[in-house]
mmCIF file of C-alpha atoms in Angstrom:
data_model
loop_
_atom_site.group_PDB
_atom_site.id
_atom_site.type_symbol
_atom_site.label_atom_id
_atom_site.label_comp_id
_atom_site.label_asym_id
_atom_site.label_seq_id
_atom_site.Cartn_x
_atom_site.Cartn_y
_atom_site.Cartn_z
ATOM 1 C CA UNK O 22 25.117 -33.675 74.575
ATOM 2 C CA UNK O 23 26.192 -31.226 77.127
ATOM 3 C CA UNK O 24 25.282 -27.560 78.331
ATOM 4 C CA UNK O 25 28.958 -26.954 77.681
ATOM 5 C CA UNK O 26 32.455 -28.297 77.715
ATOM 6 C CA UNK O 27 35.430 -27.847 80.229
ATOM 7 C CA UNK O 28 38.599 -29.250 78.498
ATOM 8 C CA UNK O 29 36.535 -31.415 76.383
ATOM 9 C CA UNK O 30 34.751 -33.122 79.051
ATOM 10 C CA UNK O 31 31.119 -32.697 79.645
ATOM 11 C CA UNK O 32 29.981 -30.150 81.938
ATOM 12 C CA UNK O 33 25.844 -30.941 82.440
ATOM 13 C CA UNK O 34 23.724 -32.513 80.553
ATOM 14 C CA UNK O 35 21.262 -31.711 78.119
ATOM 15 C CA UNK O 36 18.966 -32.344 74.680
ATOM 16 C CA UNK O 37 17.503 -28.980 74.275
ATOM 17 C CA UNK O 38 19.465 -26.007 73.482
ATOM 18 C CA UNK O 39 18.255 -22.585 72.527
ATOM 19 C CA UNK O 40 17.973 -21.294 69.135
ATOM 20 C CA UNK O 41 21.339 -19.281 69.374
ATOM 21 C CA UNK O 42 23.767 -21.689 72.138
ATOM 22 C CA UNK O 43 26.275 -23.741 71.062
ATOM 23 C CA UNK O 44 25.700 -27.485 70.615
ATOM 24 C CA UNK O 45 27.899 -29.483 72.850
ATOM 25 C CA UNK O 46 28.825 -32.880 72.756
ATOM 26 C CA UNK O 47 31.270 -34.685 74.361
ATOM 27 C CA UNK O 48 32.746 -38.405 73.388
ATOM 28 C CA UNK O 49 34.491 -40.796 75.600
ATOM 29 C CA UNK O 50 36.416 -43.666 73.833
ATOM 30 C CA UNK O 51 39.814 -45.757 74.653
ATOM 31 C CA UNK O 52 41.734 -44.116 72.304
ATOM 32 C CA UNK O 53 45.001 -44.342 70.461
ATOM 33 C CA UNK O 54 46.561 -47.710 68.257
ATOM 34 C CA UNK O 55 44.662 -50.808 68.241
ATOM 35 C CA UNK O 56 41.398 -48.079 69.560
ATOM 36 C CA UNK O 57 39.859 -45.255 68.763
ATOM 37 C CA UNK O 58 42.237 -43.120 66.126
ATOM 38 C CA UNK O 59 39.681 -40.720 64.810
ATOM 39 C CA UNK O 60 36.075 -39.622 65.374
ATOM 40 C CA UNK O 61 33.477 -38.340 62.701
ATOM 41 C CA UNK O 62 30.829 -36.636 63.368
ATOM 42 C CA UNK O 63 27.924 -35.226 61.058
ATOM 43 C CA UNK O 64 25.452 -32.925 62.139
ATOM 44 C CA UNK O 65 21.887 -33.383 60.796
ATOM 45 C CA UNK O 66 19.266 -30.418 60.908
ATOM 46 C CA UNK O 67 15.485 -30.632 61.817
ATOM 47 C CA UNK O 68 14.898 -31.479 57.857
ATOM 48 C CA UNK O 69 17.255 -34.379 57.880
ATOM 49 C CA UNK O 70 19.729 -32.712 55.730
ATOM 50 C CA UNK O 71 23.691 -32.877 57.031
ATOM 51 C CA UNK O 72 25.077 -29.289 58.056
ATOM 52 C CA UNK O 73 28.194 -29.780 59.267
ATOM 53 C CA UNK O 74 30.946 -32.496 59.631
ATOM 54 C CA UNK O 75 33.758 -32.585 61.644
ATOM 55 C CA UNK O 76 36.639 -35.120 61.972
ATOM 56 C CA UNK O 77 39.519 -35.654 64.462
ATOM 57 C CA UNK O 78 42.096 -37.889 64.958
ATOM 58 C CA UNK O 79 43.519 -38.905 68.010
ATOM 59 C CA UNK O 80 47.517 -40.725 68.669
ATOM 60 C CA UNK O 81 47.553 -39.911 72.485
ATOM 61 C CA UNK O 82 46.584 -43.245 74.098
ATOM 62 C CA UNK O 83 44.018 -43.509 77.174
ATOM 63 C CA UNK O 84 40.462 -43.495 77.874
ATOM 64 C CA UNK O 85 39.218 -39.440 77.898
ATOM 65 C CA UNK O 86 36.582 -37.774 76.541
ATOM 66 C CA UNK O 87 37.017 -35.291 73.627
ATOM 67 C CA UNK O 88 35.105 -32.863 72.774
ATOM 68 C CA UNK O 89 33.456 -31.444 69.766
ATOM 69 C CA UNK O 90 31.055 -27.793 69.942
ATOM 70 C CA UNK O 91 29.103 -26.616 66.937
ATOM 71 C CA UNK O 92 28.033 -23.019 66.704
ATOM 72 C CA UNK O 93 26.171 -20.378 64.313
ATOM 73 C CA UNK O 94 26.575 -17.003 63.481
ATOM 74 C CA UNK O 95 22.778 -16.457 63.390
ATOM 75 C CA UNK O 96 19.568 -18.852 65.007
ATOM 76 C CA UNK O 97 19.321 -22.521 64.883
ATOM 77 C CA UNK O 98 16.023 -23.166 63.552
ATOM 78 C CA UNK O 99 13.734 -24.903 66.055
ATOM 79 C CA UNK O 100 13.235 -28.920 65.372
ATOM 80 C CA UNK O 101 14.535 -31.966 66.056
ATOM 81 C CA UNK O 102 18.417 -32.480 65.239
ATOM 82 C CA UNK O 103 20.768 -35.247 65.484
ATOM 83 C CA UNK O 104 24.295 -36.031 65.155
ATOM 84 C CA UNK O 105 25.926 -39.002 64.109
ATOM 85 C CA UNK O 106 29.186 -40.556 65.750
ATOM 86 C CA UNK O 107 31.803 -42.440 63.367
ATOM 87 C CA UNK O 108 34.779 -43.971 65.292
ATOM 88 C CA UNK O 109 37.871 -44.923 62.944
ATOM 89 C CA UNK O 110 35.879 -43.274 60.095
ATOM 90 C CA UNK O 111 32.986 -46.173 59.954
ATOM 91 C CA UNK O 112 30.618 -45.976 56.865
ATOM 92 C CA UNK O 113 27.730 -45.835 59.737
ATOM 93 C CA UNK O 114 27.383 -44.401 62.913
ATOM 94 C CA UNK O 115 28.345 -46.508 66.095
ATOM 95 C CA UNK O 116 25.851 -44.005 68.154
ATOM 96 C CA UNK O 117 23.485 -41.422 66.693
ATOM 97 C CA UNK O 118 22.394 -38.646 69.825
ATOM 98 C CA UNK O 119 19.201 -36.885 69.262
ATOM 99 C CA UNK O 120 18.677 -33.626 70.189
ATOM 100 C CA UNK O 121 15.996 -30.289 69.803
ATOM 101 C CA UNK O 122 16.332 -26.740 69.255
ATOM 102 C CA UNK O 123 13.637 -24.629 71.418
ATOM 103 C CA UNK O 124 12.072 -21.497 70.459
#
């Protein structure tokens, strides 16, 4: 997780974001055939219940980061959150990344 994202590449780190900034996170895989050709990620709330997915898939070839920014219209409510990472569309995660929503 990052403070923000600057052409999909992490720009700081962080696991604590207020209750109205963006969630940030930023993947770095070796990409294209034979690699990584799409990532999956699902967003998990302080209650353990999914709010958003988000999938991408990926032909250019290379090791890069890519990056993937969640945001609300209103307030995040304060807790612990996660989000799950599935390369090539795995039934589970390959990395899940914690994170927390301040008041």
């Amino acid at each position: 997780m990052s403070g923000s994202l600057d052409s999909g590449e992490p720009v700081g780190s962080t696991n604590q974001y207020g209750p109205t900034a963006p969630f940030n996170l930023a993947v770095q895989a070796n990409y294209g055939a034979g690699a990584v050709t799409s990532i999956l990620t699902r967003w998990y709330g302080p209650d353990g219940a999914l709010i958003y997915e988000m999938r991408r898939e990926y032909t250019q070839p290379g090791t890069y980061y890519t990056g993937f920014t969640l945001r609300t219209s209103g307030a995040w409510t304060p807790g612990n959150y996660r989000v799950d990472i599935h390369p090539n569309d795995s039934p589970t995660p390959a990395y899940t990344v914690p994170f927390t929503v301040s008041r």
